[in-house]
Coordinates of C-alpha atoms in Angstrom, one line a residue:
T1 CA 156.7 222.6 142.6
V2 CA 157.3 219.0 143.8
A3 CA 160.7 217.3 144.0
T4 CA 161.2 213.6 144.1
T5 CA 163.7 210.9 143.5
A6 CA 163.2 208.5 140.6
D7 CA 162.0 205.7 142.8
G8 CA 159.4 208.1 144.4
F9 CA 158.2 209.5 141.1
E10 CA 154.9 207.6 140.7
K11 CA 154.1 208.1 144.4
A12 CA 154.6 211.8 144.0
L13 CA 152.3 211.9 141.0
A14 CA 149.6 210.0 142.9
V15 CA 149.4 212.7 145.6
L16 CA 148.9 215.6 143.1
N17 CA 145.4 217.0 142.5
K18 CA 146.2 217.2 138.8
A19 CA 148.9 216.2 136.4
P20 CA 151.9 218.5 136.3
D21 CA 152.3 220.8 133.2
L22 CA 156.0 220.1 133.1
I23 CA 158.3 217.4 134.4
I24 CA 162.0 218.1 134.6
T25 CA 164.0 215.0 135.2
D26 CA 167.5 213.8 135.4
S27 CA 168.4 212.6 131.9
Q28 CA 169.4 209.2 133.3
C29 CA 165.7 208.7 134.2
F30 CA 164.2 209.7 130.8
D31 CA 163.0 206.3 129.9
Q32 CA 161.5 205.5 133.3
V33 CA 159.8 208.9 133.7
Y34 CA 158.5 209.0 130.2
K35 CA 156.8 205.6 130.6
A36 CA 155.2 206.7 133.9
K37 CA 154.3 210.3 133.3
P38 CA 150.7 211.5 132.5
S39 CA 150.2 211.9 128.8
Q40 CA 149.3 215.6 129.2
S41 CA 152.5 216.4 131.1
A42 CA 155.4 217.8 129.0
L43 CA 158.9 216.3 129.8
T44 CA 162.4 217.6 129.6
S45 CA 165.6 217.3 131.6
F46 CA 168.1 219.5 133.4
S47 CA 170.7 218.7 130.8
V48 CA 168.4 219.5 127.9
L49 CA 167.6 222.9 129.6
F50 CA 171.3 223.5 130.0
A51 CA 171.9 222.6 126.3
A52 CA 169.6 225.4 125.3
F53 CA 170.7 227.9 128.0
K54 CA 174.5 227.3 127.6
G55 CA 174.8 225.9 124.1
D56 CA 173.0 225.5 120.9
I57 CA 170.1 223.1 121.2
E58 CA 169.5 222.8 117.4
K59 CA 173.1 221.8 116.8
F60 CA 173.0 219.3 119.7
V61 CA 169.9 217.7 118.2
V62 CA 171.6 217.4 114.8
G63 CA 174.6 215.9 116.5
A64 CA 172.5 213.3 118.3
S65 CA 170.7 212.3 115.1
L66 CA 174.1 211.2 113.7
I67 CA 174.1 208.4 116.3
D68 CA 172.0 206.5 113.8
E69 CA 175.0 206.5 111.4
M70 CA 177.6 205.3 113.8
T71 CA 179.2 201.9 113.8
E72 CA 181.3 199.7 116.1
K73 CA 184.3 201.5 114.6
S74 CA 183.1 204.9 115.5
R75 CA 185.1 207.1 117.9
V76 CA 183.3 209.2 120.5
L77 CA 184.7 212.0 122.7
I78 CA 182.8 212.5 126.0
A79 CA 183.6 215.9 127.5
E80 CA 182.7 216.7 131.0
A81 CA 183.1 220.2 132.4
C82 CA 183.6 219.4 136.1
T83 CA 186.4 217.4 137.6
H84 CA 184.4 215.6 140.3
V85 CA 185.2 212.1 141.5
P86 CA 183.0 209.8 139.4
L87 CA 180.3 207.9 141.1
N88 CA 179.5 204.3 140.4
E89 CA 176.6 205.2 138.0
D90 CA 178.3 208.3 136.5
I91 CA 176.4 209.4 133.4
G92 CA 179.4 210.4 131.3
R93 CA 181.8 207.7 132.3
I94 CA 179.5 204.7 132.8
K95 CA 175.9 205.1 131.6
I96 CA 176.4 206.8 128.2
P97 CA 179.4 204.5 127.3
N98 CA 177.4 201.5 128.3
L99 CA 174.4 202.5 126.1
L100 CA 176.8 203.1 123.2
R101 CA 178.5 199.7 123.6
K102 CA 175.1 198.0 123.9
K103 CA 174.0 199.6 120.6
F104 CA 177.3 199.3 118.7
G105 CA 179.3 196.6 120.4
P106 CA 182.5 196.7 122.5
G107 CA 184.7 198.0 119.6
I108 CA 183.3 201.5 119.8
E109 CA 186.1 203.8 121.0
I110 CA 185.1 206.1 123.8
T111 CA 187.5 208.8 125.2
N112 CA 186.6 210.8 128.3
I113 CA 188.0 214.1 129.2
C114 CA 187.1 216.6 132.0
G115 CA 187.6 220.1 133.1
N116 CA 189.3 222.5 130.7
D117 CA 190.9 219.6 128.8
F118 CA 189.6 219.8 125.2
P119 CA 191.5 218.8 122.0
D120 CA 192.4 221.4 119.5
I121 CA 190.7 221.4 116.1
E122 CA 193.2 218.8 114.7
G123 CA 192.7 216.6 117.7
L124 CA 188.9 216.8 117.4
K125 CA 189.1 215.5 113.8
E126 CA 189.9 212.0 115.3
Y127 CA 186.4 211.7 116.5
D128 CA 183.0 210.9 114.9
L129 CA 180.9 212.5 117.6
I130 CA 181.5 214.7 120.7
I131 CA 179.1 214.3 123.6
H132 CA 179.3 217.2 126.1
C133 CA 177.9 217.4 129.6
G134 CA 175.3 220.0 130.6
A135 CA 178.2 222.4 131.4
C136 CA 176.9 223.7 134.6
M137 CA 180.5 224.6 135.5
F138 CA 181.1 226.6 132.3
N139 CA 179.5 229.8 131.0
R140 CA 177.7 230.1 127.7
R141 CA 180.6 231.6 125.9
H142 CA 182.9 228.7 126.8
V143 CA 180.4 226.1 125.6
L144 CA 179.8 228.0 122.4
S145 CA 183.6 228.1 121.8
R146 CA 183.6 224.3 122.1
I147 CA 180.7 224.0 119.6
A148 CA 182.6 226.3 117.2
S149 CA 185.8 224.2 117.6
A150 CA 183.7 221.0 116.8
E151 CA 182.2 222.7 113.8
A152 CA 185.6 223.9 112.5
A153 CA 186.8 220.3 112.9
G154 CA 183.8 219.0 111.0
V155 CA 182.7 216.9 114.0
P156 CA 179.1 216.8 115.2
I157 CA 178.6 217.7 118.9
T158 CA 175.7 216.9 121.2
N159 CA 174.8 217.0 124.9
Y160 CA 174.3 214.3 127.6
G161 CA 170.5 214.9 127.9
V162 CA 169.9 215.1 124.2
V163 CA 171.8 211.8 123.8
M164 CA 169.9 210.1 126.6
A165 CA 166.6 211.1 125.0
K166 CA 167.8 209.9 121.6
M167 CA 168.9 206.6 123.0
A168 CA 165.6 206.2 124.9
G169 CA 163.8 206.8 121.6
I170 CA 162.0 209.9 122.9
L171 CA 163.9 212.8 121.5
D172 CA 161.0 213.8 119.4
K173 CA 158.7 213.6 122.4
I174 CA 160.4 215.9 124.9
I175 CA 160.4 219.7 125.3
L176 CA 163.4 221.3 123.6
P177 CA 163.5 224.9 124.8

């Protein structure tokens, strides 16, 4: 096992005797790592692994596929489990919203919530897509209950890592456990 930062990724690869079988990256680095990884190395992210472990990976992939149908008038709910103080490059509050605005324009409506805040079924109906974090702070039952609420409201739900892979154009090229 080798651990590295994104800026040390290529240097870390260079010191290995052979290409790694699997690379697990931070979803924010998908594009960079995919472009630099050896062709024989499989790729996934922590968030995608959590999507499978804590949630329902198939439903998250279906939810991400609906990004193609969104418009500048779409409304997105970004739900983060933890209540940490956001960093300058926070994935849920900065990076994903910036990617969505770049793709759809500044009119796309994005609402962020954190912790145990989560709208009821009627409140969820206001949104076109729910993007959930990896949920490292929640157990599987809690995440599945959120997925069930989204389904009851008729709103697709996905996960940070799945969205980042979709937006990088590599969702069909990563390992989905």
